[in-house]
Amino acid sequence: MSKRVLLTGASGAVGSHMLEYLLEHTDWNFTCIASWKHRGNPLFIDPTNPRTTVITHDLTAPIPEIGIFDHIISAASESHVCRSIANPVDFIMNNVALATNTLDYARTHPCKSF
């Protein structure tokens, strides 16, 4: 049976390469959360791949009920240095909120690894 994986940040630089690698080297199914507000690129996630489901959601809000996963990979973050210098409070608050909400989902939906 194929593993179910929740991957945050799949439309960003790190997450998209991780998704590409894992699709090539595993038989896992991926649910990818993307907000599209942090300059992620929708072209980084192939919408025709039957093993990939994309959910549009801003991780600064609690994650809705989307099921149980074997693994949760958290690659989402606001990461552009120029924006962190120009607006550090919003930058930090965003990253803390998305990490907290992803961890809370893992706490209430136990998985094999986070």
PDB file of N, CA and C in Angstrom:
ATOM      1  N   MET A   1       0.839  -1.183   0.000  1.00  0.00           N
ATOM      2  CA  MET A   1       0.000   0.000   0.000  1.00  0.00           C
ATOM      3  C   MET A   1       0.889   1.254   0.000  1.00  0.00           C
ATOM      4  N   SER A   2       0.562   2.180  -0.858  1.00  0.00           N
ATOM      5  CA  SER A   2       1.348   3.398  -0.992  1.00  0.00           C
ATOM      6  C   SER A   2       1.160   4.309   0.227  1.00  0.00           C
ATOM      7  N   LYS A   3       2.224   4.949   0.613  1.00  0.00           N
ATOM      8  CA  LYS A   3       2.165   5.880   1.745  1.00  0.00           C
ATOM      9  C   LYS A   3       1.495   7.180   1.322  1.00  0.00           C
ATOM     10  N   ARG A   4       0.827   7.815   2.296  1.00  0.00           N
ATOM     11  CA  ARG A   4       0.223   9.128   2.084  1.00  0.00           C
ATOM     12  C   ARG A   4       1.107  10.162   2.762  1.00  0.00           C
ATOM     13  N   VAL A   5       1.443  11.211   2.031  1.00  0.00           N
ATOM     14  CA  VAL A   5       2.356  12.226   2.540  1.00  0.00           C
ATOM     15  C   VAL A   5       1.715  13.605   2.387  1.00  0.00           C
ATOM     16  N   LEU A   6       1.752  14.376   3.463  1.00  0.00           N
ATOM     17  CA  LEU A   6       1.365  15.779   3.419  1.00  0.00           C
ATOM     18  C   LEU A   6       2.649  16.578   3.246  1.00  0.00           C
ATOM     19  N   LEU A   7       2.722  17.364   2.174  1.00  0.00           N
ATOM     20  CA  LEU A   7       3.905  18.169   1.898  1.00  0.00           C
ATOM     21  C   LEU A   7       3.498  19.633   1.837  1.00  0.00           C
ATOM     22  N   THR A   8       4.026  20.428   2.750  1.00  0.00           N
ATOM     23  CA  THR A   8       3.784  21.865   2.691  1.00  0.00           C
ATOM     24  C   THR A   8       4.935  22.514   1.927  1.00  0.00           C
ATOM     25  N   GLY A   9       4.632  23.591   1.227  1.00  0.00           N
ATOM     26  CA  GLY A   9       5.675  24.310   0.498  1.00  0.00           C
ATOM     27  C   GLY A   9       6.053  23.697  -0.831  1.00  0.00           C
ATOM     28  N   ALA A  10       5.198  22.843  -1.396  1.00  0.00           N
ATOM     29  CA  ALA A  10       5.536  22.150  -2.652  1.00  0.00           C
ATOM     30  C   ALA A  10       5.630  23.078  -3.852  1.00  0.00           C
ATOM     31  N   SER A  11       5.125  24.293  -3.736  1.00  0.00           N
ATOM     32  CA  SER A  11       5.222  25.227  -4.859  1.00  0.00           C
ATOM     33  C   SER A  11       6.435  26.144  -4.741  1.00  0.00           C
ATOM     34  N   GLY A  12       7.234  25.963  -3.702  1.00  0.00           N
ATOM     35  CA  GLY A  12       8.442  26.763  -3.503  1.00  0.00           C
ATOM     36  C   GLY A  12       9.672  26.059  -4.042  1.00  0.00           C
ATOM     37  N   ALA A  13      10.801  26.705  -3.905  1.00  0.00           N
ATOM     38  CA  ALA A  13      12.049  26.177  -4.461  1.00  0.00           C
ATOM     39  C   ALA A  13      12.438  24.835  -3.846  1.00  0.00           C
ATOM     40  N   VAL A  14      12.489  24.746  -2.531  1.00  0.00           N
ATOM     41  CA  VAL A  14      12.912  23.509  -1.861  1.00  0.00           C
ATOM     42  C   VAL A  14      11.842  22.429  -1.991  1.00  0.00           C
ATOM     43  N   GLY A  15      10.607  22.782  -1.659  1.00  0.00           N
ATOM     44  CA  GLY A  15       9.526  21.805  -1.678  1.00  0.00           C
ATOM     45  C   GLY A  15       9.263  21.218  -3.049  1.00  0.00           C
ATOM     46  N   SER A  16       9.376  22.039  -4.097  1.00  0.00           N
ATOM     47  CA  SER A  16       9.113  21.531  -5.445  1.00  0.00           C
ATOM     48  C   SER A  16      10.164  20.509  -5.875  1.00  0.00           C
ATOM     49  N   HIS A  17      11.422  20.749  -5.521  1.00  0.00           N
ATOM     50  CA  HIS A  17      12.468  19.779  -5.851  1.00  0.00           C
ATOM     51  C   HIS A  17      12.304  18.508  -5.029  1.00  0.00           C
ATOM     52  N   MET A  18      11.886  18.663  -3.785  1.00  0.00           N
ATOM     53  CA  MET A  18      11.637  17.503  -2.939  1.00  0.00           C
ATOM     54  C   MET A  18      10.496  16.663  -3.531  1.00  0.00           C
ATOM     55  N   LEU A  19       9.404  17.331  -3.939  1.00  0.00           N
ATOM     56  CA  LEU A  19       8.273  16.628  -4.541  1.00  0.00           C
ATOM     57  C   LEU A  19       8.703  15.899  -5.811  1.00  0.00           C
ATOM     58  N   GLU A  20       9.433  16.578  -6.666  1.00  0.00           N
ATOM     59  CA  GLU A  20       9.902  15.964  -7.914  1.00  0.00           C
ATOM     60  C   GLU A  20      10.737  14.710  -7.633  1.00  0.00           C
ATOM     61  N   TYR A  21      11.649  14.809  -6.680  1.00  0.00           N
ATOM     62  CA  TYR A  21      12.507  13.674  -6.334  1.00  0.00           C
ATOM     63  C   TYR A  21      11.684  12.509  -5.772  1.00  0.00           C
ATOM     64  N   LEU A  22      10.792  12.825  -4.851  1.00  0.00           N
ATOM     65  CA  LEU A  22      10.014  11.764  -4.208  1.00  0.00           C
ATOM     66  C   LEU A  22       9.025  11.106  -5.172  1.00  0.00           C
ATOM     67  N   LEU A  23       8.462  11.869  -6.096  1.00  0.00           N
ATOM     68  CA  LEU A  23       7.586  11.262  -7.107  1.00  0.00           C
ATOM     69  C   LEU A  23       8.371  10.294  -7.988  1.00  0.00           C
ATOM     70  N   GLU A  24       9.619  10.640  -8.263  1.00  0.00           N
ATOM     71  CA  GLU A  24      10.449   9.789  -9.116  1.00  0.00           C
ATOM     72  C   GLU A  24      10.946   8.539  -8.392  1.00  0.00           C
ATOM     73  N   HIS A  25      11.201   8.651  -7.085  1.00  0.00           N
ATOM     74  CA  HIS A  25      11.867   7.563  -6.369  1.00  0.00           C
ATOM     75  C   HIS A  25      10.978   6.789  -5.394  1.00  0.00           C
ATOM     76  N   THR A  26       9.700   7.121  -5.308  1.00  0.00           N
ATOM     77  CA  THR A  26       8.783   6.386  -4.433  1.00  0.00           C
ATOM     78  C   THR A  26       7.476   6.147  -5.177  1.00  0.00           C
ATOM     79  N   ASP A  27       6.596   5.374  -4.551  1.00  0.00           N
ATOM     80  CA  ASP A  27       5.243   5.214  -5.080  1.00  0.00           C
ATOM     81  C   ASP A  27       4.233   5.942  -4.197  1.00  0.00           C
ATOM     82  N   TRP A  28       4.704   6.879  -3.404  1.00  0.00           N
ATOM     83  CA  TRP A  28       3.861   7.597  -2.437  1.00  0.00           C
ATOM     84  C   TRP A  28       2.886   8.541  -3.136  1.00  0.00           C
ATOM     85  N   ASN A  29       1.793   8.839  -2.419  1.00  0.00           N
ATOM     86  CA  ASN A  29       0.809   9.823  -2.857  1.00  0.00           C
ATOM     87  C   ASN A  29       0.966  11.079  -2.015  1.00  0.00           C
ATOM     88  N   PHE A  30       0.873  12.246  -2.652  1.00  0.00           N
ATOM     89  CA  PHE A  30       1.162  13.512  -1.987  1.00  0.00           C
ATOM     90  C   PHE A  30      -0.052  14.431  -1.984  1.00  0.00           C
ATOM     91  N   THR A  31      -0.309  14.999  -0.822  1.00  0.00           N
ATOM     92  CA  THR A  31      -1.239  16.111  -0.696  1.00  0.00           C
ATOM     93  C   THR A  31      -0.369  17.323  -0.417  1.00  0.00           C
ATOM     94  N   CYS A  32      -0.448  18.300  -1.302  1.00  0.00           N
ATOM     95  CA  CYS A  32       0.410  19.476  -1.216  1.00  0.00           C
ATOM     96  C   CYS A  32      -0.439  20.693  -0.853  1.00  0.00           C
ATOM     97  N   ILE A  33      -0.065  21.371   0.207  1.00  0.00           N
ATOM     98  CA  ILE A  33      -0.746  22.599   0.603  1.00  0.00           C
ATOM     99  C   ILE A  33       0.064  23.777   0.077  1.00  0.00           C
ATOM    100  N   ALA A  34      -0.631  24.678  -0.610  1.00  0.00           N
ATOM    101  CA  ALA A  34       0.019  25.882  -1.141  1.00  0.00           C
ATOM    102  C   ALA A  34      -0.936  27.054  -1.003  1.00  0.00           C
ATOM    103  N   SER A  35      -0.417  28.200  -0.612  1.00  0.00           N
ATOM    104  CA  SER A  35      -1.271  29.387  -0.485  1.00  0.00           C
ATOM    105  C   SER A  35      -1.160  30.291  -1.697  1.00  0.00           C
ATOM    106  N   TRP A  36      -0.073  30.191  -2.422  1.00  0.00           N
ATOM    107  CA  TRP A  36       0.224  31.001  -3.604  1.00  0.00           C
ATOM    108  C   TRP A  36       0.470  32.468  -3.260  1.00  0.00           C
ATOM    109  N   LYS A  37       0.516  32.817  -1.979  1.00  0.00           N
ATOM    110  CA  LYS A  37       0.742  34.228  -1.644  1.00  0.00           C
ATOM    111  C   LYS A  37       2.209  34.543  -1.364  1.00  0.00           C
ATOM    112  N   HIS A  38       3.058  33.542  -1.296  1.00  0.00           N
ATOM    113  CA  HIS A  38       4.474  33.764  -0.989  1.00  0.00           C
ATOM    114  C   HIS A  38       5.361  33.537  -2.212  1.00  0.00           C
ATOM    115  N   ARG A  39       4.804  33.782  -3.361  1.00  0.00           N
ATOM    116  CA  ARG A  39       5.529  33.676  -4.626  1.00  0.00           C
ATOM    117  C   ARG A  39       5.894  32.250  -5.007  1.00  0.00           C
ATOM    118  N   GLY A  40       5.131  31.277  -4.472  1.00  0.00           N
ATOM    119  CA  GLY A  40       5.269  29.920  -4.964  1.00  0.00           C
ATOM    120  C   GLY A  40       4.781  29.877  -6.400  1.00  0.00           C
ATOM    121  N   ASN A  41       5.238  28.919  -7.153  1.00  0.00           N
ATOM    122  CA  ASN A  41       4.905  28.843  -8.565  1.00  0.00           C
ATOM    123  C   ASN A  41       4.024  27.627  -8.820  1.00  0.00           C
ATOM    124  N   PRO A  42       2.787  27.818  -9.295  1.00  0.00           N
ATOM    125  CA  PRO A  42       1.911  26.678  -9.571  1.00  0.00           C
ATOM    126  C   PRO A  42       2.498  25.715 -10.604  1.00  0.00           C
ATOM    127  N   LEU A  43       3.386  26.202 -11.448  1.00  0.00           N
ATOM    128  CA  LEU A  43       3.998  25.337 -12.449  1.00  0.00           C
ATOM    129  C   LEU A  43       4.952  24.315 -11.831  1.00  0.00           C
ATOM    130  N   PHE A  44       5.329  24.514 -10.574  1.00  0.00           N
ATOM    131  CA  PHE A  44       6.225  23.570  -9.892  1.00  0.00           C
ATOM    132  C   PHE A  44       5.510  22.287  -9.484  1.00  0.00           C
ATOM    133  N   ILE A  45       4.173  22.269  -9.529  1.00  0.00           N
ATOM    134  CA  ILE A  45       3.403  21.080  -9.153  1.00  0.00           C
ATOM    135  C   ILE A  45       2.597  20.653 -10.378  1.00  0.00           C
ATOM    136  N   ASP A  46       2.830  19.454 -10.852  1.00  0.00           N
ATOM    137  CA  ASP A  46       2.135  18.951 -12.039  1.00  0.00           C
ATOM    138  C   ASP A  46       0.705  18.550 -11.659  1.00  0.00           C
ATOM    139  N   PRO A  47      -0.303  19.322 -12.114  1.00  0.00           N
ATOM    140  CA  PRO A  47      -1.685  19.025 -11.737  1.00  0.00           C
ATOM    141  C   PRO A  47      -2.238  17.764 -12.397  1.00  0.00           C
ATOM    142  N   THR A  48      -1.539  17.232 -13.401  1.00  0.00           N
ATOM    143  CA  THR A  48      -2.023  16.029 -14.082  1.00  0.00           C
ATOM    144  C   THR A  48      -1.503  14.746 -13.447  1.00  0.00           C
ATOM    145  N   ASN A  49      -0.587  14.866 -12.493  1.00  0.00           N
ATOM    146  CA  ASN A  49      -0.039  13.671 -11.854  1.00  0.00           C
ATOM    147  C   ASN A  49      -1.091  13.081 -10.918  1.00  0.00           C
ATOM    148  N   PRO A  50      -1.514  11.844 -11.136  1.00  0.00           N
ATOM    149  CA  PRO A  50      -2.565  11.254 -10.299  1.00  0.00           C
ATOM    150  C   PRO A  50      -2.137  10.999  -8.850  1.00  0.00           C
ATOM    151  N   ARG A  51      -0.841  11.086  -8.571  1.00  0.00           N
ATOM    152  CA  ARG A  51      -0.357  10.863  -7.210  1.00  0.00           C
ATOM    153  C   ARG A  51      -0.238  12.160  -6.422  1.00  0.00           C
ATOM    154  N   THR A  52      -0.634  13.279  -7.025  1.00  0.00           N
ATOM    155  CA  THR A  52      -0.495  14.577  -6.380  1.00  0.00           C
ATOM    156  C   THR A  52      -1.845  15.282  -6.314  1.00  0.00           C
ATOM    157  N   THR A  53      -2.200  15.731  -5.111  1.00  0.00           N
ATOM    158  CA  THR A  53      -3.395  16.540  -4.895  1.00  0.00           C
ATOM    159  C   THR A  53      -2.946  17.870  -4.315  1.00  0.00           C
ATOM    160  N   VAL A  54      -3.456  18.965  -4.860  1.00  0.00           N
ATOM    161  CA  VAL A  54      -3.090  20.295  -4.371  1.00  0.00           C
ATOM    162  C   VAL A  54      -4.286  20.892  -3.637  1.00  0.00           C
ATOM    163  N   ILE A  55      -4.029  21.381  -2.442  1.00  0.00           N
ATOM    164  CA  ILE A  55      -5.031  22.080  -1.657  1.00  0.00           C
ATOM    165  C   ILE A  55      -4.539  23.513  -1.463  1.00  0.00           C
ATOM    166  N   THR A  56      -5.352  24.481  -1.881  1.00  0.00           N
ATOM    167  CA  THR A  56      -5.003  25.880  -1.677  1.00  0.00           C
ATOM    168  C   THR A  56      -5.434  26.269  -0.271  1.00  0.00           C
ATOM    169  N   HIS A  57      -4.454  26.629   0.544  1.00  0.00           N
ATOM    170  CA  HIS A  57      -4.725  26.984   1.939  1.00  0.00           C
ATOM    171  C   HIS A  57      -3.555  27.804   2.476  1.00  0.00           C
ATOM    172  N   ASP A  58      -3.861  28.825   3.229  1.00  0.00           N
ATOM    173  CA  ASP A  58      -2.842  29.638   3.877  1.00  0.00           C
ATOM    174  C   ASP A  58      -2.518  29.013   5.231  1.00  0.00           C
ATOM    175  N   LEU A  59      -1.312  28.536   5.394  1.00  0.00           N
ATOM    176  CA  LEU A  59      -0.916  27.837   6.621  1.00  0.00           C
ATOM    177  C   LEU A  59      -0.829  28.722   7.852  1.00  0.00           C
ATOM    178  N   THR A  60      -1.043  30.020   7.707  1.00  0.00           N
ATOM    179  CA  THR A  60      -1.115  30.858   8.910  1.00  0.00           C
ATOM    180  C   THR A  60      -2.456  30.658   9.606  1.00  0.00           C
ATOM    181  N   ALA A  61      -3.365  29.928   8.985  1.00  0.00           N
ATOM    182  CA  ALA A  61      -4.638  29.522   9.597  1.00  0.00           C
ATOM    183  C   ALA A  61      -4.570  28.017   9.854  1.00  0.00           C
ATOM    184  N   PRO A  62      -5.331  27.516  10.821  1.00  0.00           N
ATOM    185  CA  PRO A  62      -5.307  26.070  11.078  1.00  0.00           C
ATOM    186  C   PRO A  62      -5.624  25.269   9.816  1.00  0.00           C
ATOM    187  N   ILE A  63      -4.984  24.125   9.692  1.00  0.00           N
ATOM    188  CA  ILE A  63      -5.189  23.253   8.538  1.00  0.00           C
ATOM    189  C   ILE A  63      -6.562  22.592   8.671  1.00  0.00           C
ATOM    190  N   PRO A  64      -7.370  22.644   7.612  1.00  0.00           N
ATOM    191  CA  PRO A  64      -8.682  21.995   7.684  1.00  0.00           C
ATOM    192  C   PRO A  64      -8.529  20.479   7.720  1.00  0.00           C
ATOM    193  N   GLU A  65      -9.593  19.788   7.974  1.00  0.00           N
ATOM    194  CA  GLU A  65      -9.569  18.324   8.001  1.00  0.00           C
ATOM    195  C   GLU A  65      -9.299  17.799   6.598  1.00  0.00           C
ATOM    196  N   ILE A  66      -8.117  17.231   6.398  1.00  0.00           N
ATOM    197  CA  ILE A  66      -7.760  16.689   5.084  1.00  0.00           C
ATOM    198  C   ILE A  66      -7.292  15.241   5.179  1.00  0.00           C
ATOM    199  N   GLY A  67      -7.431  14.641   6.344  1.00  0.00           N
ATOM    200  CA  GLY A  67      -7.126  13.221   6.472  1.00  0.00           C
ATOM    201  C   GLY A  67      -5.899  12.920   7.303  1.00  0.00           C
ATOM    202  N   ILE A  68      -5.603  11.639   7.334  1.00  0.00           N
ATOM    203  CA  ILE A  68      -4.460  11.100   8.073  1.00  0.00           C
ATOM    204  C   ILE A  68      -3.349  10.805   7.069  1.00  0.00           C
ATOM    205  N   PHE A  69      -2.123  11.077   7.483  1.00  0.00           N
ATOM    206  CA  PHE A  69      -0.975  10.867   6.612  1.00  0.00           C
ATOM    207  C   PHE A  69       0.056   9.997   7.317  1.00  0.00           C
ATOM    208  N   ASP A  70       0.795   9.241   6.532  1.00  0.00           N
ATOM    209  CA  ASP A  70       1.894   8.450   7.088  1.00  0.00           C
ATOM    210  C   ASP A  70       3.055   9.359   7.469  1.00  0.00           C
ATOM    211  N   HIS A  71       3.279  10.381   6.649  1.00  0.00           N
ATOM    212  CA  HIS A  71       4.390  11.308   6.878  1.00  0.00           C
ATOM    213  C   HIS A  71       3.935  12.734   6.592  1.00  0.00           C
ATOM    214  N   ILE A  72       4.481  13.669   7.355  1.00  0.00           N
ATOM    215  CA  ILE A  72       4.262  15.084   7.094  1.00  0.00           C
ATOM    216  C   ILE A  72       5.631  15.721   6.882  1.00  0.00           C
ATOM    217  N   ILE A  73       5.786  16.371   5.741  1.00  0.00           N
ATOM    218  CA  ILE A  73       7.032  17.060   5.422  1.00  0.00           C
ATOM    219  C   ILE A  73       6.713  18.549   5.350  1.00  0.00           C
ATOM    220  N   SER A  74       7.341  19.301   6.226  1.00  0.00           N
ATOM    221  CA  SER A  74       7.074  20.730   6.310  1.00  0.00           C
ATOM    222  C   SER A  74       8.209  21.501   5.648  1.00  0.00           C
ATOM    223  N   ALA A  75       7.955  21.968   4.417  1.00  0.00           N
ATOM    224  CA  ALA A  75       8.964  22.728   3.680  1.00  0.00           C
ATOM    225  C   ALA A  75       8.496  24.152   3.400  1.00  0.00           C
ATOM    226  N   ALA A  76       7.355  24.531   3.938  1.00  0.00           N
ATOM    227  CA  ALA A  76       6.813  25.868   3.689  1.00  0.00           C
ATOM    228  C   ALA A  76       7.486  26.891   4.592  1.00  0.00           C
ATOM    229  N   SER A  77       7.758  28.052   4.018  1.00  0.00           N
ATOM    230  CA  SER A  77       8.247  29.180   4.811  1.00  0.00           C
ATOM    231  C   SER A  77       8.305  30.413   3.928  1.00  0.00           C
ATOM    232  N   GLU A  78       8.275  31.530   4.579  1.00  0.00           N
ATOM    233  CA  GLU A  78       8.595  32.795   3.913  1.00  0.00           C
ATOM    234  C   GLU A  78      10.113  32.850   3.968  1.00  0.00           C
ATOM    235  N   SER A  79      10.772  32.936   2.815  1.00  0.00           N
ATOM    236  CA  SER A  79      12.223  32.741   2.838  1.00  0.00           C
ATOM    237  C   SER A  79      13.048  33.792   2.102  1.00  0.00           C
ATOM    238  N   HIS A  80      12.426  34.791   1.558  1.00  0.00           N
ATOM    239  CA  HIS A  80      13.198  35.771   0.799  1.00  0.00           C
ATOM    240  C   HIS A  80      13.857  36.791   1.732  1.00  0.00           C
ATOM    241  N   VAL A  81      15.172  36.859   1.678  1.00  0.00           N
ATOM    242  CA  VAL A  81      15.931  37.712   2.591  1.00  0.00           C
ATOM    243  C   VAL A  81      15.513  39.176   2.473  1.00  0.00           C
ATOM    244  N   CYS A  82      15.320  39.660   1.257  1.00  0.00           N
ATOM    245  CA  CYS A  82      14.967  41.078   1.102  1.00  0.00           C
ATOM    246  C   CYS A  82      13.643  41.396   1.798  1.00  0.00           C
ATOM    247  N   ARG A  83      12.677  40.472   1.755  1.00  0.00           N
ATOM    248  CA  ARG A  83      11.402  40.724   2.440  1.00  0.00           C
ATOM    249  C   ARG A  83      11.565  40.609   3.958  1.00  0.00           C
ATOM    250  N   SER A  84      12.472  39.758   4.409  1.00  0.00           N
ATOM    251  CA  SER A  84      12.681  39.626   5.857  1.00  0.00           C
ATOM    252  C   SER A  84      13.314  40.889   6.435  1.00  0.00           C
ATOM    253  N   ILE A  85      14.125  41.563   5.657  1.00  0.00           N
ATOM    254  CA  ILE A  85      14.749  42.811   6.109  1.00  0.00           C
ATOM    255  C   ILE A  85      13.749  43.960   6.044  1.00  0.00           C
ATOM    256  N   ALA A  86      12.969  43.997   4.975  1.00  0.00           N
ATOM    257  CA  ALA A  86      12.004  45.085   4.796  1.00  0.00           C
ATOM    258  C   ALA A  86      10.847  45.013   5.789  1.00  0.00           C
ATOM    259  N   ASN A  87      10.450  43.808   6.170  1.00  0.00           N
ATOM    260  CA  ASN A  87       9.288  43.652   7.040  1.00  0.00           C
ATOM    261  C   ASN A  87       9.491  42.457   7.976  1.00  0.00           C
ATOM    262  N   PRO A  88      10.421  42.567   8.930  1.00  0.00           N
ATOM    263  CA  PRO A  88      10.781  41.409   9.741  1.00  0.00           C
ATOM    264  C   PRO A  88       9.654  40.868  10.630  1.00  0.00           C
ATOM    265  N   VAL A  89       8.813  41.709  11.166  1.00  0.00           N
ATOM    266  CA  VAL A  89       7.764  41.223  12.071  1.00  0.00           C
ATOM    267  C   VAL A  89       6.788  40.327  11.326  1.00  0.00           C
ATOM    268  N   ASP A  90       6.270  40.786  10.188  1.00  0.00           N
ATOM    269  CA  ASP A  90       5.338  39.964   9.408  1.00  0.00           C
ATOM    270  C   ASP A  90       5.993  38.671   8.956  1.00  0.00           C
ATOM    271  N   PHE A  91       7.235  38.751   8.552  1.00  0.00           N
ATOM    272  CA  PHE A  91       8.003  37.597   8.093  1.00  0.00           C
ATOM    273  C   PHE A  91       8.090  36.540   9.201  1.00  0.00           C
ATOM    274  N   ILE A  92       8.493  36.957  10.389  1.00  0.00           N
ATOM    275  CA  ILE A  92       8.643  36.030  11.514  1.00  0.00           C
ATOM    276  C   ILE A  92       7.289  35.486  11.961  1.00  0.00           C
ATOM    277  N   MET A  93       6.285  36.362  12.059  1.00  0.00           N
ATOM    278  CA  MET A  93       4.959  35.923  12.489  1.00  0.00           C
ATOM    279  C   MET A  93       4.391  34.890  11.515  1.00  0.00           C
ATOM    280  N   ASN A  94       4.590  35.080  10.225  1.00  0.00           N
ATOM    281  CA  ASN A  94       4.126  34.132   9.219  1.00  0.00           C
ATOM    282  C   ASN A  94       4.773  32.760   9.449  1.00  0.00           C
ATOM    283  N   ASN A  95       6.089  32.730   9.593  1.00  0.00           N
ATOM    284  CA  ASN A  95       6.785  31.451   9.731  1.00  0.00           C
ATOM    285  C   ASN A  95       6.460  30.741  11.038  1.00  0.00           C
ATOM    286  N   VAL A  96       6.282  31.484  12.096  1.00  0.00           N
ATOM    287  CA  VAL A  96       5.901  30.868  13.372  1.00  0.00           C
ATOM    288  C   VAL A  96       4.492  30.284  13.263  1.00  0.00           C
ATOM    289  N   ALA A  97       3.560  31.037  12.670  1.00  0.00           N
ATOM    290  CA  ALA A  97       2.183  30.562  12.541  1.00  0.00           C
ATOM    291  C   ALA A  97       2.094  29.314  11.671  1.00  0.00           C
ATOM    292  N   LEU A  98       2.782  29.300  10.543  1.00  0.00           N
ATOM    293  CA  LEU A  98       2.673  28.122   9.683  1.00  0.00           C
ATOM    294  C   LEU A  98       3.317  26.901  10.323  1.00  0.00           C
ATOM    295  N   ALA A  99       4.414  27.087  11.034  1.00  0.00           N
ATOM    296  CA  ALA A  99       5.037  25.960  11.731  1.00  0.00           C
ATOM    297  C   ALA A  99       4.128  25.453  12.843  1.00  0.00           C
ATOM    298  N   THR A 100       3.543  26.363  13.595  1.00  0.00           N
ATOM    299  CA  THR A 100       2.649  25.980  14.688  1.00  0.00           C
ATOM    300  C   THR A 100       1.433  25.223  14.164  1.00  0.00           C
ATOM    301  N   ASN A 101       0.822  25.708  13.095  1.00  0.00           N
ATOM    302  CA  ASN A 101      -0.367  25.050  12.550  1.00  0.00           C
ATOM    303  C   ASN A 101      -0.046  23.685  11.961  1.00  0.00           C
ATOM    304  N   THR A 102       1.118  23.543  11.344  1.00  0.00           N
ATOM    305  CA  THR A 102       1.514  22.241  10.809  1.00  0.00           C
ATOM    306  C   THR A 102       1.812  21.264  11.939  1.00  0.00           C
ATOM    307  N   LEU A 103       2.502  21.727  12.959  1.00  0.00           N
ATOM    308  CA  LEU A 103       2.763  20.873  14.127  1.00  0.00           C
ATOM    309  C   LEU A 103       1.471  20.485  14.835  1.00  0.00           C
ATOM    310  N   ASP A 104       0.536  21.406  14.926  1.00  0.00           N
ATOM    311  CA  ASP A 104      -0.735  21.103  15.579  1.00  0.00           C
ATOM    312  C   ASP A 104      -1.520  20.055  14.793  1.00  0.00           C
ATOM    313  N   TYR A 105      -1.465  20.128  13.472  1.00  0.00           N
ATOM    314  CA  TYR A 105      -2.134  19.109  12.664  1.00  0.00           C
ATOM    315  C   TYR A 105      -1.494  17.743  12.925  1.00  0.00           C
ATOM    316  N   ALA A 106      -0.187  17.701  13.002  1.00  0.00           N
ATOM    317  CA  ALA A 106       0.508  16.440  13.283  1.00  0.00           C
ATOM    318  C   ALA A 106       0.163  15.925  14.682  1.00  0.00           C
ATOM    319  N   ARG A 107      -0.011  16.840  15.629  1.00  0.00           N
ATOM    320  CA  ARG A 107      -0.371  16.434  16.993  1.00  0.00           C
ATOM    321  C   ARG A 107      -1.754  15.804  17.035  1.00  0.00           C
ATOM    322  N   THR A 108      -2.693  16.365  16.301  1.00  0.00           N
ATOM    323  CA  THR A 108      -4.073  15.871  16.341  1.00  0.00           C
ATOM    324  C   THR A 108      -4.345  14.785  15.298  1.00  0.00           C
ATOM    325  N   HIS A 109      -3.402  14.559  14.408  1.00  0.00           N
ATOM    326  CA  HIS A 109      -3.506  13.536  13.378  1.00  0.00           C
ATOM    327  C   HIS A 109      -2.178  12.778  13.353  1.00  0.00           C
ATOM    328  N   PRO A 110      -1.935  11.905  14.336  1.00  0.00           N
ATOM    329  CA  PRO A 110      -0.634  11.260  14.460  1.00  0.00           C
ATOM    330  C   PRO A 110      -0.161  10.601  13.165  1.00  0.00           C
ATOM    331  N   CYS A 111       1.136  10.785  12.907  1.00  0.00           N
ATOM    332  CA  CYS A 111       1.749  10.215  11.715  1.00  0.00           C
ATOM    333  C   CYS A 111       3.023   9.473  12.137  1.00  0.00           C
ATOM    334  N   LYS A 112       3.583   8.712  11.204  1.00  0.00           N
ATOM    335  CA  LYS A 112       4.808   7.948  11.499  1.00  0.00           C
ATOM    336  C   LYS A 112       6.015   8.854  11.626  1.00  0.00           C
ATOM    337  N   SER A 113       6.039   9.942  10.848  1.00  0.00           N
ATOM    338  CA  SER A 113       7.174  10.857  10.938  1.00  0.00           C
ATOM    339  C   SER A 113       6.739  12.255  10.542  1.00  0.00           C
ATOM    340  N   PHE A 114       7.437  13.226  11.123  1.00  0.00           N
ATOM    341  CA  PHE A 114       7.208  14.640  10.820  1.00  0.00           C
ATOM    342  C   PHE A 114       8.548  15.242  10.458  1.00  0.00           C
TER     343      PHE A 114
END
